[in-house]
Each structure stands twice: as structure tokens, then as C-alpha cells.
Short mmCIF file of C-alpha atoms in Angstrom, two decimals:
data_model
loop_
_atom_site.label_atom_id
_atom_site.label_comp_id
_atom_site.label_asym_id
_atom_site.label_seq_id
_atom_site.Cartn_x
_atom_site.Cartn_y
_atom_site.Cartn_z
CA ARG V 18 121.67 85.53 92.06
CA GLN V 19 122.76 83.43 89.09
CA ARG V 20 121.83 84.00 85.48
CA ARG V 21 122.61 81.05 83.24
CA ALA V 22 123.85 81.72 79.74
CA PRO V 23 125.22 79.58 76.95
CA GLU V 24 128.84 78.59 77.43
CA ARG V 25 131.34 81.18 76.33
CA VAL V 26 134.63 79.93 74.91
CA LEU V 27 137.69 82.13 74.52
CA VAL V 28 139.75 80.87 71.60
CA CYS V 29 143.32 82.16 71.79
CA HIS V 30 147.04 81.51 71.86
CA VAL V 31 148.84 82.69 74.93
CA GLY V 32 151.64 84.18 72.88
CA PRO V 33 151.83 87.96 72.32
CA GLU V 34 151.00 87.79 68.64
CA ASP V 35 147.75 85.92 69.35
CA VAL V 36 146.61 87.74 72.49
CA ALA V 37 146.76 90.99 70.54
CA ALA V 38 143.97 89.69 68.33
CA LEU V 39 141.55 89.00 71.22
CA PRO V 40 138.30 91.00 71.35
CA GLU V 41 138.58 94.00 73.71
CA ALA V 42 135.13 93.33 75.21
CA HIS V 43 136.16 90.10 76.91
CA PRO V 44 136.89 90.73 80.62
CA GLY V 45 139.95 88.47 80.56
CA VAL V 46 141.82 90.37 77.85
CA ALA V 47 143.73 92.58 80.27
CA PHE V 48 144.82 89.60 82.36
CA LEU V 49 146.03 87.57 79.35
CA ARG V 50 147.82 90.54 77.88
CA ALA V 51 149.63 91.11 81.13
CA GLU V 52 150.55 87.42 81.31
CA ALA V 53 151.73 87.47 77.68
CA GLY V 54 153.92 90.50 78.36
CA LEU V 55 151.97 93.00 76.28
CA PRO V 56 151.73 96.66 77.30
CA ARG V 57 148.58 97.49 79.30
CA GLN V 58 145.92 99.50 77.52
CA ARG V 59 144.68 102.66 79.20
CA ASN V 60 141.16 101.27 79.23
CA ALA V 61 142.11 97.79 80.43
CA ILE V 62 139.93 96.61 83.31
CA LEU V 63 141.52 96.20 86.70
CA ASP V 64 139.32 93.35 88.01
CA ALA V 65 140.78 90.34 89.79
CA ALA V 66 141.46 87.44 87.40
CA VAL V 67 142.58 83.84 87.83
CA PHE V 68 143.65 81.36 85.14
CA THR V 69 143.23 77.65 85.92
CA ASP V 70 143.69 74.34 84.23
CA GLY V 71 140.73 72.33 83.04
CA GLU V 72 140.26 70.85 86.53
CA GLY V 73 139.96 74.27 88.15
CA ARG V 74 143.45 74.31 89.74
CA VAL V 75 145.06 77.73 89.79
CA LEU V 76 147.87 78.35 87.29
CA ARG V 77 148.19 82.12 87.41
CA VAL V 78 146.54 85.12 89.12
CA ASN V 79 146.95 88.81 88.42
CA ARG V 80 148.04 91.43 90.92
CA ALA V 81 144.45 92.71 91.33
CA LEU V 82 143.42 89.30 92.63
CA GLU V 83 146.37 89.21 95.05
CA ARG V 84 145.30 92.61 96.43
CA GLN V 85 141.64 91.67 96.55
CA PHE V 86 142.01 88.30 98.31
CA GLY V 87 145.23 88.83 100.25
CA TYR V 88 146.89 85.71 98.79
CA SER V 89 150.16 85.66 96.86
CA ALA V 90 150.32 83.91 93.52
CA ASP V 91 152.50 81.20 95.03
CA GLU V 92 149.95 80.50 97.79
CA LEU V 93 147.18 79.91 95.26
CA ARG V 94 149.11 78.11 92.54
CA GLY V 95 147.86 74.52 92.30
CA GLU V 96 144.93 75.20 94.66
CA SER V 97 141.27 74.61 93.69
CA LEU V 98 139.06 77.62 92.98
CA GLY V 99 136.88 76.31 95.78
CA ARG V 100 139.35 77.95 98.15
CA LEU V 101 137.97 81.31 97.03
CA HIS V 102 134.29 80.42 96.49
CA LEU V 103 131.66 80.05 99.18
CA ASP V 104 129.09 78.67 96.74
CA ARG V 105 130.16 75.07 96.17
CA ARG V 106 127.74 74.71 93.29
CA LEU V 107 130.16 76.64 91.11
CA GLU V 108 132.86 74.00 91.36
CA GLY V 109 131.11 71.71 88.89
CA ARG V 110 130.48 74.37 86.27
CA ALA V 111 133.00 74.92 83.46
CA THR V 112 131.70 78.36 82.54
CA PHE V 113 129.18 80.93 83.72
CA ASP V 114 128.31 84.45 82.72
CA LEU V 115 128.00 87.40 85.10
CA ILE V 116 126.73 86.02 88.38
CA THR V 117 126.87 87.63 91.80
CA THR V 118 128.25 85.21 94.36
CA PRO V 119 130.06 85.35 97.73
CA TYR V 120 133.87 85.02 97.97
CA ARG V 121 136.14 84.56 100.97
CA ARG V 122 139.45 86.39 101.45
CA LYS V 123 142.52 85.00 103.15
CA ASP V 124 141.62 86.78 106.41
CA GLY V 125 138.21 85.08 106.42
CA SER V 126 136.19 88.16 105.44
CA VAL V 127 133.50 87.70 102.83
CA PHE V 128 132.58 89.99 99.96
CA ALA V 129 130.12 89.91 97.08
CA GLY V 130 131.74 89.45 93.70
CA GLU V 131 130.36 89.70 90.21
CA ALA V 132 132.12 86.95 88.28
CA GLN V 133 132.41 85.49 84.81
CA ARG V 134 134.14 82.21 83.93
CA SER V 135 135.13 81.34 80.36
CA ALA V 136 136.86 78.38 78.73
CA VAL V 137 140.16 79.15 76.98
CA VAL V 138 141.00 76.92 74.00
CA GLY V 139 143.72 77.03 71.42
CA PRO V 140 143.23 77.57 67.68
CA ASN V 141 143.07 73.83 67.12
CA GLY V 142 140.42 73.33 69.77
CA GLU V 143 142.72 72.11 72.47
CA SER V 144 141.75 73.19 76.02
CA LEU V 145 144.12 75.66 77.63
CA GLY V 146 142.16 76.12 80.86
CA LEU V 147 139.56 78.38 82.47
CA LEU V 148 139.60 82.11 83.07
CA GLU V 149 137.55 83.63 85.91
CA VAL V 150 137.29 87.39 86.30
CA ILE V 151 135.96 88.79 89.61
CA ARG V 152 134.79 92.31 90.42
CA ASP V 153 134.07 93.39 94.00
CA VAL V 154 130.47 94.65 94.03
CA SER V 155 129.99 94.62 97.80
CA GLU V 156 129.01 98.29 97.94
CA ARG V 157 126.46 97.83 95.19
CA VAL V 158 125.02 94.70 96.84
CA GLU V 159 124.85 96.40 100.24
CA ALA V 160 123.18 99.42 98.67
CA GLU V 161 120.66 97.15 96.98
CA ARG V 162 120.00 95.30 100.24
CA ALA V 163 119.52 98.60 102.04
CA ARG V 164 117.17 99.76 99.30
CA GLN V 165 115.18 96.53 99.50
CA ALA V 166 115.06 96.72 103.31
CA GLU V 167 113.82 100.30 103.13
CA GLU V 168 111.26 99.33 100.51
CA GLN V 169 110.03 96.46 102.69
CA ARG V 170 109.84 98.79 105.69
CA SER V 171 107.95 101.38 103.67
CA ARG V 172 105.53 98.77 102.39
CA ALA V 173 105.01 97.45 105.91
CA ILE V 174 104.17 100.97 107.06
CA LEU V 175 101.80 101.48 104.13
CA ASP V 176 100.14 98.13 104.83
CA ALA V 177 99.60 99.14 108.46
CA ILE V 178 97.84 102.39 107.52
CA PRO V 179 94.08 102.05 108.12
CA HIS V 180 93.26 103.44 104.67
CA MET V 181 93.14 102.03 101.17
CA LEU V 182 96.15 103.24 99.16
CA LEU V 183 97.09 102.92 95.52
CA VAL V 184 99.96 104.25 93.42
CA SER V 185 99.68 104.75 89.67
CA ASP V 186 101.93 106.03 86.91
CA PRO V 187 101.11 109.22 84.94
CA ALA V 188 99.13 107.15 82.45
CA GLY V 189 96.88 105.82 85.22
CA GLN V 190 98.33 102.31 85.37
CA VAL V 191 98.20 101.07 88.97
CA THR V 192 101.64 99.99 90.19
CA TYR V 193 100.96 99.35 93.90
CA VAL V 194 98.09 98.80 96.31
CA ASN V 195 98.44 98.30 100.06
CA ALA V 196 97.01 95.55 102.24
CA GLY V 197 93.95 97.59 103.16
CA TYR V 198 93.09 97.98 99.49
CA ARG V 199 93.62 94.29 98.75
CA GLU V 200 91.56 93.17 101.73
CA ARG V 201 88.59 95.45 101.10
CA LEU V 202 88.40 95.52 97.30
CA GLN V 203 89.96 92.11 96.51
CA GLY V 204 92.02 93.68 93.74
CA ALA V 205 89.10 95.34 91.92
CA PRO V 206 89.82 98.75 90.34
CA LEU V 207 88.76 101.56 92.63
CA GLU V 208 86.71 103.32 89.94
CA SER V 209 84.68 100.14 89.36
CA ARG V 210 83.37 100.27 92.94
CA VAL V 211 82.32 103.93 92.89
CA TYR V 212 78.56 104.28 93.39
CA PRO V 213 76.88 105.14 90.05
CA GLU V 214 75.56 108.48 91.28
CA ASP V 215 79.09 109.54 92.36
CA ARG V 216 81.06 108.42 89.29
CA ALA V 217 80.84 111.76 87.51
CA ALA V 218 82.18 113.63 90.56
CA TYR V 219 84.93 111.03 91.00
CA ALA V 220 86.03 111.29 87.35
CA GLN V 221 85.96 115.10 87.51
CA MET V 222 88.14 115.05 90.64
CA TRP V 223 90.79 112.93 88.89
CA ALA V 224 90.57 115.00 85.72
CA GLN V 225 91.14 118.24 87.62
CA ALA V 226 94.08 116.81 89.58
CA THR V 227 95.84 115.40 86.52
CA ARG V 228 95.15 118.48 84.42
CA GLU V 229 96.50 120.91 87.00
CA GLY V 230 99.03 118.60 88.66
CA THR V 231 97.58 119.40 92.08
CA GLN V 232 95.95 117.61 94.99
CA ALA V 233 92.24 116.87 94.99
CA GLU V 234 89.77 115.57 97.54
CA GLY V 235 86.14 114.49 97.54
CA GLU V 236 83.56 112.33 99.30
CA VAL V 237 82.17 109.42 97.31
CA ARG V 238 80.35 106.20 98.01
CA LEU V 239 82.07 102.88 97.33
CA SER V 240 80.60 99.38 97.18
CA LEU V 241 83.20 97.19 98.85
CA ALA V 242 81.58 94.05 97.46
CA GLU V 243 80.17 93.70 93.99
CA GLY V 244 76.58 94.92 94.23
CA GLY V 245 76.93 95.45 98.00
CA PRO V 246 75.61 98.41 99.97
CA PRO V 247 77.62 101.62 99.49
CA ARG V 248 79.71 103.24 102.20
CA TRP V 249 80.97 106.80 102.32
CA PHE V 250 84.69 107.39 101.75
CA VAL V 251 86.83 110.49 101.42
CA VAL V 252 89.20 110.06 98.48
CA ARG V 253 92.40 112.12 98.35
CA ILE V 254 94.69 112.36 95.33
CA ALA V 255 98.23 113.77 95.37
CA PRO V 256 101.04 113.91 92.78
CA ILE V 257 104.62 112.73 93.37
CA ARG V 258 107.20 114.73 91.44
CA ASN V 259 110.69 113.78 90.32
CA GLU V 260 113.79 115.94 90.55
CA ALA V 261 112.80 117.75 87.37
CA GLY V 262 109.48 118.75 88.94
CA GLU V 263 107.47 116.46 86.66
CA VAL V 264 104.70 114.24 87.96
CA SER V 265 106.13 110.73 88.07
CA GLU V 266 103.40 109.01 90.08
CA TRP V 267 100.01 109.58 91.65
CA VAL V 268 99.01 108.46 95.14
CA ALA V 269 95.35 108.01 96.04
CA SER V 270 93.88 107.14 99.42
CA ALA V 271 90.35 106.18 100.38
CA THR V 272 89.32 106.62 104.02
CA ASP V 273 86.12 105.08 105.34
CA ILE V 274 84.06 107.84 106.96
CA HIS V 275 80.70 106.08 106.76
CA ASP V 276 80.33 105.37 110.50
CA ARG V 277 81.44 108.90 111.40
CA LEU V 278 78.99 110.46 108.96
CA GLU V 279 76.18 108.28 110.24
CA ALA V 280 77.00 109.23 113.84
CA GLU V 281 77.09 112.92 112.90
CA ARG V 282 73.76 112.66 111.13
CA ARG V 283 72.22 110.89 114.12
CA ALA V 284 73.59 113.59 116.39
CA GLN V 285 72.14 116.27 114.11
CA ARG V 286 68.75 114.56 114.13
CA ASP V 287 68.89 114.19 117.89
CA GLU V 288 69.89 117.83 118.29
CA ALA V 289 67.10 118.95 115.97
CA ARG V 290 64.60 116.89 117.98
CA TYR V 291 66.06 118.23 121.23
CA ARG V 292 65.84 121.81 119.97
CA GLY V 293 62.27 121.20 118.85
CA VAL V 294 61.31 120.10 122.35
CA LEU V 295 63.03 123.12 123.89
CA GLU V 296 61.29 125.48 121.50
CA GLY V 297 57.93 124.02 122.48
CA VAL V 298 58.42 124.36 126.23
CA PRO V 299 56.27 127.19 127.72
CA GLN V 300 59.14 128.36 129.97
CA ILE V 301 62.19 130.35 128.95
CA VAL V 302 64.97 127.78 128.41
CA TRP V 303 68.63 128.73 128.15
CA LEU V 304 72.09 127.16 127.95
CA SER V 305 75.32 128.63 129.28
CA ASP V 306 78.99 127.67 129.31
CA ALA V 307 80.94 126.82 132.45
CA ALA V 308 81.60 130.51 133.11
CA GLY V 309 77.90 131.37 133.00
CA ALA V 310 77.81 133.05 129.56
CA VAL V 311 74.47 132.23 127.92
CA SER V 312 74.84 130.63 124.46
CA TYR V 313 71.22 129.78 123.68
CA PHE V 314 67.67 130.95 124.43
CA ASN V 315 64.52 129.32 123.15
CA ARG V 316 61.86 131.38 121.38
CA ARG V 317 60.02 132.15 124.63
CA TRP V 318 62.85 134.54 125.56
CA THR V 319 62.27 136.73 122.50
CA GLU V 320 58.52 136.48 122.92
CA TYR V 321 58.75 137.80 126.49
CA VAL V 322 61.51 140.46 126.35
CA GLY V 323 60.85 141.50 122.74
CA PRO V 324 63.20 141.50 119.71
CA GLU V 325 64.80 144.80 120.75
CA ARG V 326 65.97 143.42 124.11
CA ALA V 327 66.59 139.79 123.04
CA SER V 328 70.30 140.40 122.47
CA GLN V 329 70.87 141.97 125.90
CA PRO V 330 72.42 139.93 128.74
CA PHE V 331 69.98 138.14 131.02
CA ALA V 332 71.24 139.95 134.13
CA SER V 333 70.73 143.38 132.55
CA LEU V 334 66.97 142.80 132.41
CA LEU V 335 66.67 141.81 136.06
CA HIS V 336 65.00 144.27 138.42
CA PRO V 337 67.73 146.47 139.93
CA GLU V 338 66.66 145.46 143.45
CA ASP V 339 67.08 141.73 142.60
CA ARG V 340 70.21 141.84 140.41
CA ALA V 341 73.00 141.82 143.02
CA GLU V 342 71.62 138.92 145.04
CA TYR V 343 70.85 136.93 141.84
CA LEU V 344 74.40 137.33 140.49
CA LEU V 345 75.98 136.47 143.83
CA ARG V 346 74.03 133.23 144.16
CA TRP V 347 74.63 132.36 140.47
CA GLN V 348 78.43 132.75 140.85
CA GLU V 349 78.40 130.59 143.97
CA ALA V 350 76.51 127.87 142.09
CA LEU V 351 78.98 128.02 139.19
CA ARG V 352 81.99 127.64 141.51
CA ALA V 353 80.45 124.80 143.51
CA ARG V 354 78.74 123.21 140.48
CA ARG V 355 75.57 122.77 142.46
CA PRO V 356 71.92 123.33 141.45
CA PHE V 357 70.81 126.96 141.29
CA GLU V 358 67.42 128.48 142.09
CA ALA V 359 66.33 132.11 142.54
CA GLU V 360 63.14 134.15 142.48
CA HIS V 361 63.47 137.51 140.74
CA ARG V 362 61.67 140.05 138.61
CA LEU V 363 62.37 140.22 134.86
CA LEU V 364 61.62 143.11 132.49
CA GLY V 365 59.16 142.26 129.69
CA LYS V 366 58.61 143.85 126.28
CA GLU V 367 55.76 146.02 127.64
CA GLY V 368 58.22 147.64 130.04
CA ARG V 369 56.71 145.88 133.06
CA TYR V 370 58.46 143.50 135.47
CA ARG V 371 57.02 140.10 136.17
CA THR V 372 58.14 137.59 138.78
CA PHE V 373 60.08 134.53 137.61
CA VAL V 374 61.69 131.51 139.25
CA THR V 375 64.95 130.53 137.55
CA ARG V 376 66.49 127.09 138.06
CA ALA V 377 69.70 125.70 136.53
CA LEU V 378 71.68 122.45 136.61
CA PRO V 379 75.18 121.57 135.30
CA LEU V 380 75.22 119.06 132.46
CA GLY V 381 77.52 116.25 133.58
CA ASP V 382 80.13 116.12 136.30
CA ALA V 383 83.19 117.28 134.37
CA ALA V 384 84.49 120.79 134.87
CA GLY V 385 83.90 122.96 131.84
CA SER V 386 80.55 121.41 130.90
CA GLU V 387 77.43 123.41 130.04
CA TRP V 388 74.54 124.49 132.23
CA VAL V 389 70.86 124.25 131.33
CA GLY V 390 68.35 126.59 132.94
CA THR V 391 64.67 127.47 132.89
CA SER V 392 62.96 130.69 133.87
CA THR V 393 59.29 130.20 134.75
CA ASP V 394 56.79 133.07 134.92
CA VAL V 395 55.16 132.81 138.37
CA ASP V 396 53.86 136.36 138.51
CA ASP V 397 50.19 135.37 138.37
CA GLN V 398 50.76 132.72 141.01
CA VAL V 399 52.62 135.15 143.26
CA TYR V 400 49.88 137.75 142.73
CA ALA V 401 47.19 135.20 143.55
CA GLU V 402 49.03 134.09 146.68
CA ALA V 403 49.54 137.68 147.76
CA ALA V 404 45.89 138.44 147.13
CA ALA V 405 44.85 135.39 149.12
CA ARG V 406 47.07 136.40 152.01
CA LEU V 407 45.68 139.94 151.89
CA LEU V 408 42.11 138.63 151.82
CA ALA V 409 42.83 136.39 154.79
CA THR V 410 44.35 139.31 156.70
CA VAL V 411 41.38 141.61 155.95
CA SER V 412 38.89 138.90 156.91
CA GLU V 413 40.69 138.30 160.18
CA TYR V 414 40.73 142.02 160.89
CA LEU V 415 37.00 142.44 160.16
CA SER V 416 36.15 139.46 162.34
CA ALA V 417 38.07 141.00 165.23
CA ARG V 418 36.24 144.31 164.84
CA ALA V 419 32.88 142.55 164.75
CA ASP V 420 33.60 140.84 168.07
CA ASP V 421 34.40 144.18 169.60
#
């Protein structure tokens, strides 16, 4: 990176009496003092420095430059500065101020240097040459590159998240939005797309979070397009704290839950309609889990067994003479996941047993699914059939006696 600045000219003599008058802030003071034979100051900089003629040919270098580049002063004397620079654009510039540019050492290795080049002129305006001071900033540059790479990686991850994200400072100024936010809101402020009926709840959520410095969450409707239909989102707000424990930033996410909510509402409507049908069926209807434990009875169960017995297990209300065979066949059906059917007597609220036919089927083919069953009162039918058989038997008997 190169930052241009007005030319800087160092006006000096190279004798001791004149170098002593140079401003301490100039990065070449230590080099010139050493060259002029003055004692080093305790705070003199130790950066590499090279003094050239007006054409950029090396006249002198300090010991720091010899150590940094691996060249001796004799090897560089008379050479062009281009031997050290990788950026050839610098060869045509007389001066520059604090740029970061690549340099090459004698062994071919490259490092990042922060450099400054100044013109050195005498008191009468005559040109004495150029002074370039170089500081090795490789560690700083590498750290900055690593930081930028990590920032790019983090932003790539945030852009891949299927939610809208924004980051704001403590004053509420937005400093970052991810790709999902940009694509769906086209840069519009999040609060501007909150559905009018939800704006009060949205503002209260932010106010509570910022006041208490805590996380907050709420469901609001957002219009993704100006004046477009609203969709349901869950908005989450969380603070980011610095080392002192103070809130330095806020992160907010908006997750689209509209399709899920709609599916849940449809499922609830379907379940309500399904339950309504079950409640209207004249038979006892029940649901059980894969192990046979009943989880639901329709209202006909309570109507038949009575409120006092409604909480008792189904099998406990079977006639004692029918219970063992019923349970055996029911367990076999559960293991084999095959349809179940049994005729049995069931105790009613009047304390009298009536005959029922119970049928059950597994819901689906997967193990662990529910069973649905019905228990139909066939007592009157059984009684009528028994009466008919008895009448037929008596009639046959009387006919035989009449023939005799």
C-alpha cells in the first residue's frame, strides 16, 4: 500500500556540528549521526538506512541494513536501490513517505518493509543525495493478512447462514449485514419492514435487551418487499461484550418461520377436524402406542363406562372370563404388527357387561407407530341372534313332538 505525501526535504550538512541540529523526529537522524561520528542517542532508532546519490546509487549503509539484508557495505556501494526493491515503480520517485513495500535480501528471501525516502540538501540548496530508512514490518503485515483472512472466512460463514443477520454498535448504527439480509431486504432497515401491528412488540424487545444488556427473542411479521405480504420471523437479539464486560456490539438475527407456522396450523386444523370426526363416531375409538398403552379415548368411552371408571385401563374392565384370551391375542398382534379382532364383554357404568367386538390396525409400517382401534357394542345383535337360534331350536323341537 502506498500513501503519497508532499516531498520531504532534509536540509543538513554532513559535518558533526550541523547534524547535531537536525530534528530528532526524522527517521534518518540516527544514521547521519552515526556517519558523522556523533555519539548514538539512547532513543535513536535502529532501522536499516541507506544514503544514495541523486541517481539512487548507494553511497553508505548503516550496520542495521547490513544485518537486515545480508549485504556488506562494500557489496552495495555504487549499486542501484533497485537491487533491494521488488517494486520497480519506486525507482523513479525521488521521495516518498511511509509506504509498505516488498524488499529482497541477499539470500533471495522477501520481507515487507515500511520505508521513507527523503531528499538531503545542503544549506545552500545543493543536493547531497537521498536517504531511505527501512523498517521490517513482516510480522505486522502477516498478522494483518491473517486477520483479514479470518475476517473474510467469518464473513463467508455468516453469508452462508440461512438467516438474516445484522450487527450494530451500542448506539444502534448498523455496521454489518450478511448476504441473506441484503438479498431479502435489499438494504432496507429491519425495523422499517416490521408489520405495523408488531412494531410495538419489536421496539419493546429491543428496549428491554438494551436496557438490561441481555438477550431477547420474539416472533414478528416482516414485509420482505415494500408493501408486500407479511411473513412470520423469529427475531433474536444478543449483546457482544468487550474485555471490560461492556456491550460493544449487538447482533440480531431474523429466521423465517412462516412456512413452519403455516404447516403447524394446518396440522392443528387437520387434527381438530380428525378429532371432531372421532368424537362423533358411535363406537368407542381409541389410540395406543406401539407397546399397546392407550393414549386416547373418544367421548363414547366415558359415556359407556362412566366418569368413575374412565381412567381405568381397558383390560381391567373386561369380563374376567374373557381377559386372558383378549390380552394374549392383543400381544400377538402387537408383536406381529397385524390386524387385531376379538369379541369380549365390557363392563358398563350400570355395572352390567355388554358384548363388544374390538378391532385395531397399526398406523403405518414403521416400528414404533401408533395403533387405532374401535370397540363396537354388538350386545343387542348377539342377543337377537341367540334368541333367533333359541326360537329355531324350540320350533324344531315342537315340530318333532307333533309328528310323534
